[in-house]
């Protein structure tokens, strides 16, 4: 009986680690030297990467006799995928040779010693110069070396339903110039179509990184002079920011006025499925902020095929707070391929990555996963430019885009921001209280010497 | 006299003879058990304690080279307003679903089963035990399906014209208490049925002759007689409930905000979502202490009761 309290502790902290780590524990074995294990994310609504890697596996195995590529998809949300990957990277017994890695984890995983330095290999790969300069930096560690190769990038824009805006008397094509324009349009939609959700923006920890990338940062980076989370020049995190309070206040308004989905739906990690699977196709939503990859949900073979989307939907840049310059705000991220620092087949691992990223495969992936191309030859390809009606507008958003301060403190700070949004939309804290709690959390995470008051 | 004396003597000598002559051999069967305890019980405890004194993280520099930071994690934890909230929620969850829910309901069912008809007790028994037999993850999904915004409960309420709230969002703590009560009551019920069967009939009968009513018999005869079972069962269900994770994670993920974050959920969130393994370990240590406090309370009550009877 006395054993039970310890079982309690073991369950929560040790067993979980073992179980989670164990999920991929059988995968890292490549002692025979000719097996390349590849870990990546695959879900019902995200199969493009699985198809890409399967193609690359066939090509690679045909070119390299005796070599086996072992694909190990993980079905999980992005957050859980990250946790499981990091747990398996912690030990040479469980680390995969090649894996799919979010750009925002690159720096912290480099610091943890998980990623293989690719500089030497890239020097001998002539196609590397095809990649555009900004994309090359996405996989850089703080030491300036490259540790991960970009699969594509993305931007964020407003996706709006023209039928809903038309019915509300909002002029289409729509381009809001300030936050107030969004609220005005939302009020008109609510007045004319009571059953429609006027303008949704993600909030809370349920939607994880989506909350900040496709909602909060569009607001935050459009306040003041656009400094956002992190002051690059000072190398410090921004606290006591009026922009932070204003951004939270805007979310609070959206939710309390009933312009967004109800708070309990917002906290459901799968709310986006309702947004793109039901609400937009059924004219039940005015607009939302989402990534440039959105058409991949609606394309044939996507999660929610919707042939008419090109006619019904429109895109607009997210405006700055009061319409101050630049003309809009976007955020960019993207995913990469990286190799484990623990791999015993580094040469094969790198060669496999270059197979995945060759021109033919990159073009296929850019089109089928609606990525913004990072190879200049792919970006100039006519089939890429015609892939969907929105390739042009979402690529233009690159001009006003921002990148997250993806250093090793960032993942924790991101969660603190998500918690602030959740506290505000559920009414647990006011915008000012939530912002103050965020300031405390940042000081806790990075220390007083690494913050700057704005 | 003469027959009793030698008999006692031989018993004593035989017992002491065995213990003196074969001590190593007798200890042998304990070795596997002792080894298991050491590996699976002392090991994790020591590991958790040590981990809670480091700043180990899932990624970043602190993953590559974790530092020993002494009690810093605990200082931070005790200054964190989430900790008292989480301890409060954990205690409410344990008191609500284990002590009141599972125990009282289990006892009531066990008592009713003694007086109910065989067919009724059979059916109810199967229904209750089914919840207990289900794996926790399945029970959790059933709980979610029952209490979510468009779940079974609200569908039934809609049938009679009531629009139910999203229980998981509006009353998260109540929702997980109900689900855990539903899941765990069968265990208590079975323990109490066995205990009630052990209460000698003649004691009950003689009390009836003395004119005791049903309530008096339960309060004055039955409950005191099954007292050791009650405390044992309380301890088991308490410790089991203290470690519930899957049920809560599936149903509410500890939210909204932190409103259903019990200590296991908080430890998981800190360790694996925020990647702060050291801090998560510190929370696990607090959980360990909370479990010990409950256990010691029960053991002392049990001893106190035992010495009186």
Short mmCIF file of C-alpha atoms in Angstrom, two decimals, chain B residues 139-148 166 168-169 172 174-180 245-255 260:
data_model
loop_
_atom_site.label_atom_id
_atom_site.label_comp_id
_atom_site.label_asym_id
_atom_site.label_seq_id
_atom_site.Cartn_x
_atom_site.Cartn_y
_atom_site.Cartn_z
CA UNK B 139 -13.44 5.25 -20.03
CA UNK B 140 -12.00 8.71 -20.70
CA UNK B 141 -13.40 8.85 -24.22
CA UNK B 142 -16.78 7.69 -22.95
CA UNK B 143 -16.67 10.42 -20.32
CA UNK B 144 -15.82 12.94 -23.03
CA UNK B 145 -18.56 11.67 -25.34
CA UNK B 146 -21.07 11.83 -22.51
CA UNK B 147 -20.27 15.30 -21.16
CA UNK B 148 -19.01 17.29 -24.18
CA UNK B 166 -20.58 22.40 -22.37
CA UNK B 168 -16.26 20.05 -19.76
CA UNK B 169 -15.80 23.79 -20.18
CA UNK B 172 -14.52 20.92 -15.65
CA UNK B 174 -17.33 18.41 -11.60
CA UNK B 175 -17.08 16.62 -14.94
CA UNK B 176 -13.86 14.79 -14.08
CA UNK B 177 -15.14 13.98 -10.59
CA UNK B 178 -18.25 12.38 -12.07
CA UNK B 179 -16.23 10.44 -14.62
CA UNK B 180 -13.76 9.14 -12.05
CA UNK B 245 -3.90 11.33 -15.58
CA UNK B 246 -5.35 9.87 -18.78
CA UNK B 247 -8.95 10.49 -17.78
CA UNK B 248 -8.35 14.19 -17.14
CA UNK B 249 -6.04 14.70 -20.10
CA UNK B 250 -8.52 13.27 -22.57
CA UNK B 251 -11.54 15.03 -21.10
CA UNK B 252 -10.26 18.53 -20.37
CA UNK B 253 -6.49 18.63 -20.90
CA UNK B 254 -6.36 20.29 -17.50
CA UNK B 255 -8.28 23.32 -18.78
CA UNK B 260 -8.85 21.09 -13.86
#
